[in-house]
Every structure is written in structure tokens, then in C-alpha cells.
mmCIF file with all atom_site columns, C-alpha atoms in Angstrom:
data_model
loop_
_atom_site.group_PDB
_atom_site.id
_atom_site.type_symbol
_atom_site.label_atom_id
_atom_site.label_alt_id
_atom_site.label_comp_id
_atom_site.label_asym_id
_atom_site.label_entity_id
_atom_site.label_seq_id
_atom_site.pdbx_PDB_ins_code
_atom_site.Cartn_x
_atom_site.Cartn_y
_atom_site.Cartn_z
_atom_site.occupancy
_atom_site.B_iso_or_equiv
_atom_site.pdbx_formal_charge
_atom_site.auth_seq_id
_atom_site.auth_comp_id
_atom_site.auth_asym_id
_atom_site.auth_atom_id
_atom_site.pdbx_PDB_model_num
ATOM 1   C CA . MET A 1 1   ? -132.220 248.095 61.739 1.00 95.00 ? 1   MET A CA 1
ATOM 2   C CA . ASN A 1 2   ? -133.029 245.070 64.000 1.00 97.00 ? 2   ASN A CA 1
ATOM 3   C CA . ILE A 1 3   ? -135.231 242.280 62.840 1.00 97.00 ? 3   ILE A CA 1
ATOM 4   C CA . PHE A 1 4   ? -137.471 239.989 65.057 1.00 96.00 ? 4   PHE A CA 1
ATOM 5   C CA . LEU A 1 5   ? -138.180 236.625 63.351 1.00 94.00 ? 5   LEU A CA 1
ATOM 6   C CA . ILE A 1 6   ? -141.066 234.427 64.600 1.00 91.00 ? 6   ILE A CA 1
ATOM 7   C CA . GLY A 1 7   ? -142.199 231.145 63.333 1.00 88.00 ? 7   GLY A CA 1
ATOM 8   C CA . TYR A 1 8   ? -142.355 227.444 63.881 1.00 88.00 ? 8   TYR A CA 1
ATOM 9   C CA . TYR A 1 9   ? -138.563 227.308 64.965 1.00 93.00 ? 9   TYR A CA 1
ATOM 10  C CA . GLY A 1 10  ? -136.685 224.809 67.016 1.00 93.00 ? 10  GLY A CA 1
ATOM 11  C CA . TYR A 1 11  ? -139.121 221.989 66.738 1.00 91.00 ? 11  TYR A CA 1
ATOM 12  C CA . GLY A 1 12  ? -136.971 219.864 64.575 1.00 90.00 ? 12  GLY A CA 1
ATOM 13  C CA . ASN A 1 13  ? -138.791 220.334 61.321 1.00 88.00 ? 13  ASN A CA 1
ATOM 14  C CA . ILE A 1 14  ? -136.173 220.507 58.385 1.00 88.00 ? 14  ILE A CA 1
ATOM 15  C CA . GLY A 1 15  ? -138.336 222.883 56.310 1.00 87.00 ? 15  GLY A CA 1
ATOM 16  C CA . ASP A 1 16  ? -138.706 225.526 59.093 1.00 90.00 ? 16  ASP A CA 1
ATOM 17  C CA . ASP A 1 17  ? -134.930 225.204 59.924 1.00 92.00 ? 17  ASP A CA 1
ATOM 18  C CA . LEU A 1 18  ? -134.086 225.814 56.380 1.00 92.00 ? 18  LEU A CA 1
ATOM 19  C CA . PHE A 1 19  ? -136.124 229.011 56.533 1.00 91.00 ? 19  PHE A CA 1
ATOM 20  C CA . VAL A 1 20  ? -134.198 230.130 59.587 1.00 94.00 ? 20  VAL A CA 1
ATOM 21  C CA . ALA A 1 21  ? -130.980 229.427 57.812 1.00 94.00 ? 21  ALA A CA 1
ATOM 22  C CA . GLN A 1 22  ? -131.962 231.104 54.563 1.00 93.00 ? 22  GLN A CA 1
ATOM 23  C CA . LEU A 1 23  ? -133.548 234.199 56.209 1.00 92.00 ? 23  LEU A CA 1
ATOM 24  C CA . THR A 1 24  ? -130.889 234.745 58.633 1.00 94.00 ? 24  THR A CA 1
ATOM 25  C CA . ASN A 1 25  ? -128.035 234.435 55.894 1.00 94.00 ? 25  ASN A CA 1
ATOM 26  C CA . TYR A 1 26  ? -129.821 236.802 53.779 1.00 94.00 ? 26  TYR A CA 1
ATOM 27  C CA . PHE A 1 27  ? -130.565 239.383 56.448 1.00 95.00 ? 27  PHE A CA 1
ATOM 28  C CA . ALA A 1 28  ? -126.979 239.090 58.057 1.00 95.00 ? 28  ALA A CA 1
ATOM 29  C CA . SER A 1 29  ? -125.605 239.909 54.629 1.00 95.00 ? 29  SER A CA 1
ATOM 30  C CA . LYS A 1 30  ? -127.291 243.271 54.634 1.00 96.00 ? 30  LYS A CA 1
ATOM 31  C CA . LYS A 1 31  ? -125.142 246.093 56.118 1.00 95.00 ? 31  LYS A CA 1
ATOM 32  C CA . ASP A 1 32  ? -127.939 248.081 57.577 1.00 96.00 ? 32  ASP A CA 1
ATOM 33  C CA . VAL A 1 33  ? -129.141 244.972 59.547 1.00 96.00 ? 33  VAL A CA 1
ATOM 34  C CA . LYS A 1 34  ? -127.597 245.093 63.017 1.00 97.00 ? 34  LYS A CA 1
ATOM 35  C CA . LYS A 1 35  ? -129.347 242.270 64.889 1.00 97.00 ? 35  LYS A CA 1
ATOM 36  C CA . ILE A 1 36  ? -131.645 239.295 64.140 1.00 97.00 ? 36  ILE A CA 1
ATOM 37  C CA . PHE A 1 37  ? -133.586 238.030 67.106 1.00 97.00 ? 37  PHE A CA 1
ATOM 38  C CA . ILE A 1 38  ? -135.340 234.761 66.664 1.00 96.00 ? 38  ILE A CA 1
ATOM 39  C CA . CYS A 1 39  ? -137.715 232.896 68.993 1.00 93.00 ? 39  CYS A CA 1
ATOM 40  C CA . CYS A 1 40  ? -137.383 229.091 69.086 1.00 94.00 ? 40  CYS A CA 1
ATOM 41  C CA . GLN A 1 41  ? -138.603 226.036 71.096 1.00 95.00 ? 41  GLN A CA 1
ATOM 42  C CA . THR A 1 42  ? -135.079 224.467 71.280 1.00 95.00 ? 42  THR A CA 1
ATOM 43  C CA . ASN A 1 43  ? -131.840 226.437 70.401 1.00 95.00 ? 43  ASN A CA 1
ATOM 44  C CA . TYR A 1 44  ? -129.930 223.677 68.380 1.00 95.00 ? 44  TYR A CA 1
ATOM 45  C CA . TYR A 1 45  ? -128.819 225.910 65.748 1.00 94.00 ? 45  TYR A CA 1
ATOM 46  C CA . GLN A 1 46  ? -125.148 226.408 65.009 1.00 92.00 ? 46  GLN A CA 1
ATOM 47  C CA . GLY A 1 47  ? -122.880 228.239 62.680 1.00 90.00 ? 47  GLY A CA 1
ATOM 48  C CA . PHE A 1 48  ? -124.848 231.468 62.370 1.00 93.00 ? 48  PHE A CA 1
ATOM 49  C CA . SER A 1 49  ? -123.746 235.032 62.075 1.00 94.00 ? 49  SER A CA 1
ATOM 50  C CA . ASP A 1 50  ? -122.893 237.114 65.088 1.00 95.00 ? 50  ASP A CA 1
ATOM 51  C CA . LYS A 1 51  ? -125.786 239.319 64.326 1.00 96.00 ? 51  LYS A CA 1
ATOM 52  C CA . VAL A 1 52  ? -128.179 236.386 65.027 1.00 96.00 ? 52  VAL A CA 1
ATOM 53  C CA . LEU A 1 53  ? -129.580 235.990 68.639 1.00 96.00 ? 53  LEU A CA 1
ATOM 54  C CA . PHE A 1 54  ? -131.555 232.943 69.611 1.00 96.00 ? 54  PHE A CA 1
ATOM 55  C CA . PHE A 1 55  ? -134.081 233.032 72.452 1.00 95.00 ? 55  PHE A CA 1
ATOM 56  C CA . LYS A 1 56  ? -136.024 229.896 73.795 1.00 95.00 ? 56  LYS A CA 1
ATOM 57  C CA . ASN A 1 57  ? -139.692 230.477 74.123 1.00 91.00 ? 57  ASN A CA 1
ATOM 58  C CA . ALA A 1 58  ? -139.715 228.969 77.633 1.00 92.00 ? 58  ALA A CA 1
ATOM 59  C CA . GLN A 1 59  ? -137.314 231.380 78.943 1.00 90.00 ? 59  GLN A CA 1
ATOM 60  C CA . LEU A 1 60  ? -138.878 234.383 77.409 1.00 89.00 ? 60  LEU A CA 1
ATOM 61  C CA . SER A 1 61  ? -141.105 236.228 79.847 1.00 91.00 ? 61  SER A CA 1
ATOM 62  C CA . LYS A 1 62  ? -143.721 238.748 78.438 1.00 87.00 ? 62  LYS A CA 1
ATOM 63  C CA . LEU A 1 63  ? -141.614 241.523 79.691 1.00 91.00 ? 63  LEU A CA 1
ATOM 64  C CA . LYS A 1 64  ? -138.510 240.136 77.780 1.00 92.00 ? 64  LYS A CA 1
ATOM 65  C CA . ARG A 1 65  ? -140.584 239.598 74.659 1.00 89.00 ? 65  ARG A CA 1
ATOM 66  C CA . THR A 1 66  ? -141.919 243.076 74.819 1.00 90.00 ? 66  THR A CA 1
ATOM 67  C CA . LEU A 1 67  ? -138.324 244.416 75.152 1.00 93.00 ? 67  LEU A CA 1
ATOM 68  C CA . LEU A 1 68  ? -137.237 242.589 72.091 1.00 93.00 ? 68  LEU A CA 1
ATOM 69  C CA . LEU A 1 69  ? -140.167 244.176 70.205 1.00 92.00 ? 69  LEU A CA 1
ATOM 70  C CA . LEU A 1 70  ? -139.123 247.481 71.271 1.00 94.00 ? 70  LEU A CA 1
ATOM 71  C CA . LYS A 1 71  ? -135.573 246.889 70.060 1.00 96.00 ? 71  LYS A CA 1
ATOM 72  C CA . SER A 1 72  ? -136.814 245.647 66.736 1.00 96.00 ? 72  SER A CA 1
ATOM 73  C CA . ASP A 1 73  ? -137.674 247.641 63.665 1.00 96.00 ? 73  ASP A CA 1
ATOM 74  C CA . CYS A 1 74  ? -139.560 244.704 61.914 1.00 96.00 ? 74  CYS A CA 1
ATOM 75  C CA . ILE A 1 75  ? -141.327 241.762 63.115 1.00 95.00 ? 75  ILE A CA 1
ATOM 76  C CA . ALA A 1 76  ? -141.785 238.967 60.710 1.00 94.00 ? 76  ALA A CA 1
ATOM 77  C CA . TRP A 1 77  ? -143.362 235.540 60.657 1.00 90.00 ? 77  TRP A CA 1
ATOM 78  C CA . GLY A 1 78  ? -141.022 233.789 58.207 1.00 85.00 ? 78  GLY A CA 1
ATOM 79  C CA . GLY A 1 79  ? -141.749 230.693 56.327 1.00 78.00 ? 79  GLY A CA 1
ATOM 80  C CA . GLY A 1 80  ? -143.842 227.695 57.290 1.00 78.00 ? 80  GLY A CA 1
ATOM 81  C CA . THR A 1 81  ? -147.433 226.728 56.604 1.00 79.00 ? 81  THR A CA 1
ATOM 82  C CA . LEU A 1 82  ? -150.176 228.695 58.469 1.00 77.00 ? 82  LEU A CA 1
ATOM 83  C CA . ASN A 1 83  ? -153.136 226.347 59.009 1.00 69.00 ? 83  ASN A CA 1
ATOM 84  C CA . LEU A 1 84  ? -155.328 228.919 60.454 1.00 66.00 ? 84  LEU A CA 1
ATOM 85  C CA . GLN A 1 85  ? -158.462 227.137 61.801 1.00 61.00 ? 85  GLN A CA 1
ATOM 86  C CA . ASP A 1 86  ? -158.981 229.723 64.409 1.00 59.00 ? 86  ASP A CA 1
ATOM 87  C CA . ARG A 1 87  ? -157.906 233.353 65.037 1.00 59.00 ? 87  ARG A CA 1
ATOM 88  C CA . PRO A 1 88  ? -154.346 232.802 66.317 1.00 68.00 ? 88  PRO A CA 1
ATOM 89  C CA . ARG A 1 89  ? -154.412 234.709 69.576 1.00 77.00 ? 89  ARG A CA 1
ATOM 90  C CA . ASN A 1 90  ? -150.578 235.081 70.149 1.00 79.00 ? 90  ASN A CA 1
ATOM 91  C CA . LEU A 1 91  ? -149.845 236.101 66.597 1.00 82.00 ? 91  LEU A CA 1
ATOM 92  C CA . SER A 1 92  ? -152.692 238.596 66.857 1.00 85.00 ? 92  SER A CA 1
ATOM 93  C CA . ARG A 1 93  ? -151.358 240.039 70.043 1.00 86.00 ? 93  ARG A CA 1
ATOM 94  C CA . MET A 1 94  ? -147.948 240.204 68.721 1.00 87.00 ? 94  MET A CA 1
ATOM 95  C CA . GLN A 1 95  ? -149.155 242.025 65.625 1.00 91.00 ? 95  GLN A CA 1
ATOM 96  C CA . ALA A 1 96  ? -151.326 244.546 67.677 1.00 90.00 ? 96  ALA A CA 1
ATOM 97  C CA . LEU A 1 97  ? -148.501 245.315 70.023 1.00 90.00 ? 97  LEU A CA 1
ATOM 98  C CA . SER A 1 98  ? -146.006 245.756 67.086 1.00 91.00 ? 98  SER A CA 1
ATOM 99  C CA . LYS A 1 99  ? -148.489 248.172 65.483 1.00 90.00 ? 99  LYS A CA 1
ATOM 100 C CA . LEU A 1 100 ? -148.889 250.059 68.819 1.00 92.00 ? 100 LEU A CA 1
ATOM 101 C CA . MET A 1 101 ? -145.181 250.526 69.019 1.00 93.00 ? 101 MET A CA 1
ATOM 102 C CA . GLY A 1 102 ? -145.083 251.629 65.408 1.00 93.00 ? 102 GLY A CA 1
ATOM 103 C CA . LYS A 1 103 ? -143.068 248.610 64.157 1.00 95.00 ? 103 LYS A CA 1
ATOM 104 C CA . ARG A 1 104 ? -143.503 246.888 60.777 1.00 96.00 ? 104 ARG A CA 1
ATOM 105 C CA . PHE A 1 105 ? -145.257 243.525 60.847 1.00 96.00 ? 105 PHE A CA 1
ATOM 106 C CA . CYS A 1 106 ? -144.770 241.018 57.919 1.00 95.00 ? 106 CYS A CA 1
ATOM 107 C CA . PHE A 1 107 ? -145.376 237.571 56.764 1.00 93.00 ? 107 PHE A CA 1
ATOM 108 C CA . LEU A 1 108 ? -142.541 236.144 54.592 1.00 93.00 ? 108 LEU A CA 1
ATOM 109 C CA . GLY A 1 109 ? -142.874 233.235 52.437 1.00 91.00 ? 109 GLY A CA 1
ATOM 110 C CA . VAL A 1 110 ? -145.833 231.620 54.148 1.00 89.00 ? 110 VAL A CA 1
ATOM 111 C CA . GLY A 1 111 ? -148.132 228.929 52.902 1.00 87.00 ? 111 GLY A CA 1
ATOM 112 C CA . LEU A 1 112 ? -151.832 228.656 53.575 1.00 84.00 ? 112 LEU A CA 1
ATOM 113 C CA . GLU A 1 113 ? -153.670 225.481 54.129 1.00 78.00 ? 113 GLU A CA 1
ATOM 114 C CA . SER A 1 114 ? -157.446 225.974 54.958 1.00 71.00 ? 114 SER A CA 1
ATOM 115 C CA . VAL A 1 115 ? -159.596 228.398 56.612 1.00 69.00 ? 115 VAL A CA 1
ATOM 116 C CA . LYS A 1 116 ? -162.961 227.780 58.160 1.00 68.00 ? 116 LYS A CA 1
ATOM 117 C CA . SER A 1 117 ? -165.620 229.933 56.626 1.00 69.00 ? 117 SER A CA 1
ATOM 118 C CA . GLU A 1 118 ? -166.820 231.404 60.116 1.00 67.00 ? 118 GLU A CA 1
ATOM 119 C CA . LYS A 1 119 ? -163.331 232.492 60.825 1.00 70.00 ? 119 LYS A CA 1
ATOM 120 C CA . LYS A 1 120 ? -162.390 234.053 57.396 1.00 78.00 ? 120 LYS A CA 1
ATOM 121 C CA . LYS A 1 121 ? -163.061 237.697 58.391 1.00 80.00 ? 121 LYS A CA 1
ATOM 122 C CA . LYS A 1 122 ? -160.925 237.439 61.653 1.00 78.00 ? 122 LYS A CA 1
ATOM 123 C CA . ILE A 1 123 ? -157.984 235.828 59.569 1.00 80.00 ? 123 ILE A CA 1
ATOM 124 C CA . ALA A 1 124 ? -158.337 238.292 56.709 1.00 85.00 ? 124 ALA A CA 1
ATOM 125 C CA . ASP A 1 125 ? -158.173 241.054 59.408 1.00 85.00 ? 125 ASP A CA 1
ATOM 126 C CA . ILE A 1 126 ? -154.710 239.844 60.514 1.00 87.00 ? 126 ILE A CA 1
ATOM 127 C CA . PHE A 1 127 ? -153.429 239.750 56.825 1.00 89.00 ? 127 PHE A CA 1
ATOM 128 C CA . GLU A 1 128 ? -155.017 243.176 56.075 1.00 90.00 ? 128 GLU A CA 1
ATOM 129 C CA . LYS A 1 129 ? -153.080 244.779 59.015 1.00 91.00 ? 129 LYS A CA 1
ATOM 130 C CA . ALA A 1 130 ? -149.739 243.314 57.809 1.00 93.00 ? 130 ALA A CA 1
ATOM 131 C CA . ASP A 1 131 ? -147.253 245.673 56.288 1.00 94.00 ? 131 ASP A CA 1
ATOM 132 C CA . LEU A 1 132 ? -146.232 242.974 53.717 1.00 94.00 ? 132 LEU A CA 1
ATOM 133 C CA . LEU A 1 133 ? -147.962 239.416 52.999 1.00 94.00 ? 133 LEU A CA 1
ATOM 134 C CA . TYR A 1 134 ? -145.686 237.461 50.827 1.00 94.00 ? 134 TYR A CA 1
ATOM 135 C CA . LEU A 1 135 ? -147.003 233.953 49.925 1.00 93.00 ? 135 LEU A CA 1
ATOM 136 C CA . ARG A 1 136 ? -144.964 231.104 48.693 1.00 91.00 ? 136 ARG A CA 1
ATOM 137 C CA . ASP A 1 137 ? -147.211 229.269 46.149 1.00 90.00 ? 137 ASP A CA 1
ATOM 138 C CA . ASN A 1 138 ? -150.154 229.756 43.869 1.00 91.00 ? 138 ASN A CA 1
ATOM 139 C CA . HIS A 1 139 ? -152.556 227.716 45.970 1.00 88.00 ? 139 HIS A CA 1
ATOM 140 C CA . SER A 1 140 ? -151.892 230.116 48.931 1.00 88.00 ? 140 SER A CA 1
ATOM 141 C CA . TYR A 1 141 ? -152.204 233.273 46.819 1.00 90.00 ? 141 TYR A CA 1
ATOM 142 C CA . GLU A 1 142 ? -155.448 232.019 45.292 1.00 88.00 ? 142 GLU A CA 1
ATOM 143 C CA . MET A 1 143 ? -156.784 231.056 48.682 1.00 86.00 ? 143 MET A CA 1
ATOM 144 C CA . ALA A 1 144 ? -155.888 234.651 49.912 1.00 87.00 ? 144 ALA A CA 1
ATOM 145 C CA . LEU A 1 145 ? -157.679 236.281 47.143 1.00 86.00 ? 145 LEU A CA 1
ATOM 146 C CA . GLN A 1 146 ? -160.673 234.130 46.645 1.00 85.00 ? 146 GLN A CA 1
ATOM 147 C CA . GLN A 1 147 ? -161.495 232.908 50.148 1.00 84.00 ? 147 GLN A CA 1
ATOM 148 C CA . LEU A 1 148 ? -160.231 235.722 52.269 1.00 84.00 ? 148 LEU A CA 1
ATOM 149 C CA . GLN A 1 149 ? -161.092 238.413 49.788 1.00 83.00 ? 149 GLN A CA 1
ATOM 150 C CA . LEU A 1 150 ? -158.264 240.696 50.825 1.00 84.00 ? 150 LEU A CA 1
ATOM 151 C CA . SER A 1 151 ? -158.597 244.364 49.791 1.00 83.00 ? 151 SER A CA 1
ATOM 152 C CA . LYS A 1 152 ? -154.910 244.527 48.763 1.00 84.00 ? 152 LYS A CA 1
ATOM 153 C CA . SER A 1 153 ? -153.192 241.996 46.704 1.00 87.00 ? 153 SER A CA 1
ATOM 154 C CA . PRO A 1 154 ? -150.505 239.680 48.508 1.00 92.00 ? 154 PRO A CA 1
ATOM 155 C CA . ASP A 1 155 ? -147.093 239.284 47.004 1.00 94.00 ? 155 ASP A CA 1
ATOM 156 C CA . LEU A 1 156 ? -146.445 235.866 45.340 1.00 93.00 ? 156 LEU A CA 1
ATOM 157 C CA . GLY A 1 157 ? -142.877 234.528 45.462 1.00 88.00 ? 157 GLY A CA 1
ATOM 158 C CA . GLY A 1 158 ? -141.173 231.170 45.991 1.00 88.00 ? 158 GLY A CA 1
ATOM 159 C CA . ASP A 1 159 ? -140.394 228.942 49.033 1.00 89.00 ? 159 ASP A CA 1
ATOM 160 C CA . LEU A 1 160 ? -137.807 230.577 51.268 1.00 90.00 ? 160 LEU A CA 1
ATOM 161 C CA . ALA A 1 161 ? -136.042 227.279 51.615 1.00 89.00 ? 161 ALA A CA 1
ATOM 162 C CA . PHE A 1 162 ? -134.659 228.031 48.127 1.00 90.00 ? 162 PHE A CA 1
ATOM 163 C CA . LEU A 1 163 ? -133.655 231.608 48.705 1.00 90.00 ? 163 LEU A CA 1
ATOM 164 C CA . ASP A 1 164 ? -130.121 230.792 48.125 1.00 91.00 ? 164 ASP A CA 1
ATOM 165 C CA . LEU A 1 165 ? -129.449 227.749 46.156 1.00 91.00 ? 165 LEU A CA 1
ATOM 166 C CA . THR A 1 166 ? -125.724 227.670 46.798 1.00 90.00 ? 166 THR A CA 1
ATOM 167 C CA . MET A 1 167 ? -126.619 225.986 50.172 1.00 87.00 ? 167 MET A CA 1
ATOM 168 C CA . TYR A 1 168 ? -127.507 222.844 48.195 1.00 88.00 ? 168 TYR A CA 1
ATOM 169 C CA . GLU A 1 169 ? -124.481 222.594 45.716 1.00 87.00 ? 169 GLU A CA 1
ATOM 170 C CA . LYS A 1 170 ? -122.683 219.981 47.537 1.00 85.00 ? 170 LYS A CA 1
ATOM 171 C CA . PHE A 1 171 ? -125.787 217.589 47.340 1.00 83.00 ? 171 PHE A CA 1
ATOM 172 C CA . VAL A 1 172 ? -126.175 217.946 43.583 1.00 81.00 ? 172 VAL A CA 1
ATOM 173 C CA . LYS A 1 173 ? -124.319 215.353 41.201 1.00 74.00 ? 173 LYS A CA 1
ATOM 174 C CA . PRO A 1 174 ? -122.368 216.740 38.445 1.00 72.00 ? 174 PRO A CA 1
ATOM 175 C CA . ALA A 1 175 ? -124.153 217.149 35.241 1.00 69.00 ? 175 ALA A CA 1
ATOM 176 C CA . LYS A 1 176 ? -121.737 214.654 33.364 1.00 67.00 ? 176 LYS A CA 1
ATOM 177 C CA . GLN A 1 177 ? -122.907 211.644 35.396 1.00 63.00 ? 177 GLN A CA 1
ATOM 178 C CA . ALA A 1 178 ? -125.648 209.768 33.731 1.00 64.00 ? 178 ALA A CA 1
ATOM 179 C CA . SER A 1 179 ? -128.678 209.407 35.880 1.00 67.00 ? 179 SER A CA 1
ATOM 180 C CA . ASP A 1 180 ? -129.815 205.862 36.591 1.00 76.00 ? 180 ASP A CA 1
ATOM 181 C CA . ILE A 1 181 ? -133.047 206.896 38.545 1.00 78.00 ? 181 ILE A CA 1
ATOM 182 C CA . ALA A 1 182 ? -135.919 204.804 37.489 1.00 80.00 ? 182 ALA A CA 1
ATOM 183 C CA . ASN A 1 183 ? -138.514 205.586 40.102 1.00 82.00 ? 183 ASN A CA 1
ATOM 184 C CA . ILE A 1 184 ? -139.159 208.547 42.312 1.00 80.00 ? 184 ILE A CA 1
ATOM 185 C CA . SER A 1 185 ? -141.079 209.037 45.535 1.00 77.00 ? 185 SER A CA 1
ATOM 186 C CA . PHE A 1 186 ? -142.569 212.224 47.033 1.00 71.00 ? 186 PHE A CA 1
ATOM 187 C CA . SER A 1 187 ? -143.200 212.370 50.750 1.00 67.00 ? 187 SER A CA 1
ATOM 188 C CA . GLY A 1 188 ? -144.942 214.928 52.727 1.00 62.00 ? 188 GLY A CA 1
ATOM 189 C CA . LYS A 1 189 ? -147.506 215.603 55.543 1.00 58.00 ? 189 LYS A CA 1
ATOM 190 C CA . PHE A 1 190 ? -150.407 213.026 55.435 1.00 56.00 ? 190 PHE A CA 1
ATOM 191 C CA . TRP A 1 191 ? -152.952 215.680 55.743 1.00 57.00 ? 191 TRP A CA 1
ATOM 192 C CA . TRP A 1 192 ? -151.923 217.343 52.571 1.00 56.00 ? 192 TRP A CA 1
ATOM 193 C CA . GLY A 1 193 ? -154.402 215.139 50.554 1.00 57.00 ? 193 GLY A CA 1
ATOM 194 C CA . GLU A 1 194 ? -154.514 214.118 46.879 1.00 60.00 ? 194 GLU A CA 1
ATOM 195 C CA . GLY A 1 195 ? -154.840 217.592 45.414 1.00 60.00 ? 195 GLY A CA 1
ATOM 196 C CA . ARG A 1 196 ? -151.783 219.020 47.232 1.00 58.00 ? 196 ARG A CA 1
ATOM 197 C CA . ALA A 1 197 ? -149.619 215.892 46.197 1.00 54.00 ? 197 ALA A CA 1
ATOM 198 C CA . GLU A 1 198 ? -150.699 216.357 42.535 1.00 57.00 ? 198 GLU A CA 1
ATOM 199 C CA . PHE A 1 199 ? -149.785 220.160 42.774 1.00 52.00 ? 199 PHE A CA 1
#
């Protein structure tokens, strides 16, 4: 089985880079997975399994991208936040082509931000055609159910950046040490707003 991962990869975003690391480690550990193809803006990734092959977006012609689709059994948008203000043409084309070739098309661990009311039907259509829609948080799940009114319920899980916690063990203090933290700060995207920060 070959998997083609697409997403916001190679842009220097730590969250998306964690998705790449977690997903590829997970899939590479499966015996039935032979190759994992990943499209990225810049290939600065290191230390990945021999099963993982990176392709720069700028170097992928339409023909090469189509050949990767043909070689793949499953195409997946992995991790990241989808801020779907309009019908994403490239994503829609990729999904349509995948379906035409008889491939599975999935959304893995995505978060949803906002959807313009006039675009709801088009965006809902993309999710309806997915073989799997796995959302990472309650906010995204409720948005999919209430605003997009999907005919089939999506799956709800956690953030893929935390798929395997052993990756973070070296950063965790031993439990024996007393914590002297008095204040804590949360940082994020400025456009998340108060409600998201509270969440």
C-alpha cells in the first residue's frame, strides 16, 4: 500500500511539521505500507524512514503529480487547520482525480475555522465525498455537524501532533522535581480570537 500525504508542509510551521513526523512514523511502522509520498514547499526534513519520499511543489508538474496519484492507494490531507472561505480548487481537483482513479481520499486530524454561509454547500460537498473525515477537536466537529450539515457524521479524535507522545519525553521534567512555575502564557495565531483562546 502506498500513501500520498498532502497538507501545508515545508513552510516552517512547527505544528504542520509535527504532523509530518507523527504521520510518517505511524505509517512507516505498518508492514503493509510500502511508500509514503509527501508534497512540500521546501524539503528540510531529515531522519525519516526509507519508505518516505518528499517532493517539492515547484518541481512537481501536473504529469508527475498524476503519476504519484496513480502509484498511491490512499490520498490524505493530514493535519492542519482548513480555513475554507472558498471552494479550494486544487484540493477539489485532487479529490475528483483520486475518485476517478478509484483511490481513497481522506482528511486526517484536520481543524476547521470558519465557513462563509454562501460557500457551505460546496465545502460540505468536498467533505461528503471523502472516504474518511477525521476532525481533531470539538469545535471543528460541531461546525461540521451544525453549519455544514453533513449527511454522515465525521470522526472525532485528537491532534495528530500528539499521536505518539514518546517524541516529547526528552522535554518533560521528571515528576520528582518540584515545579516553580508561577505564570503561564499561551500563544497562537492572532486571528483565533478570544473564544478560541478560552477553548
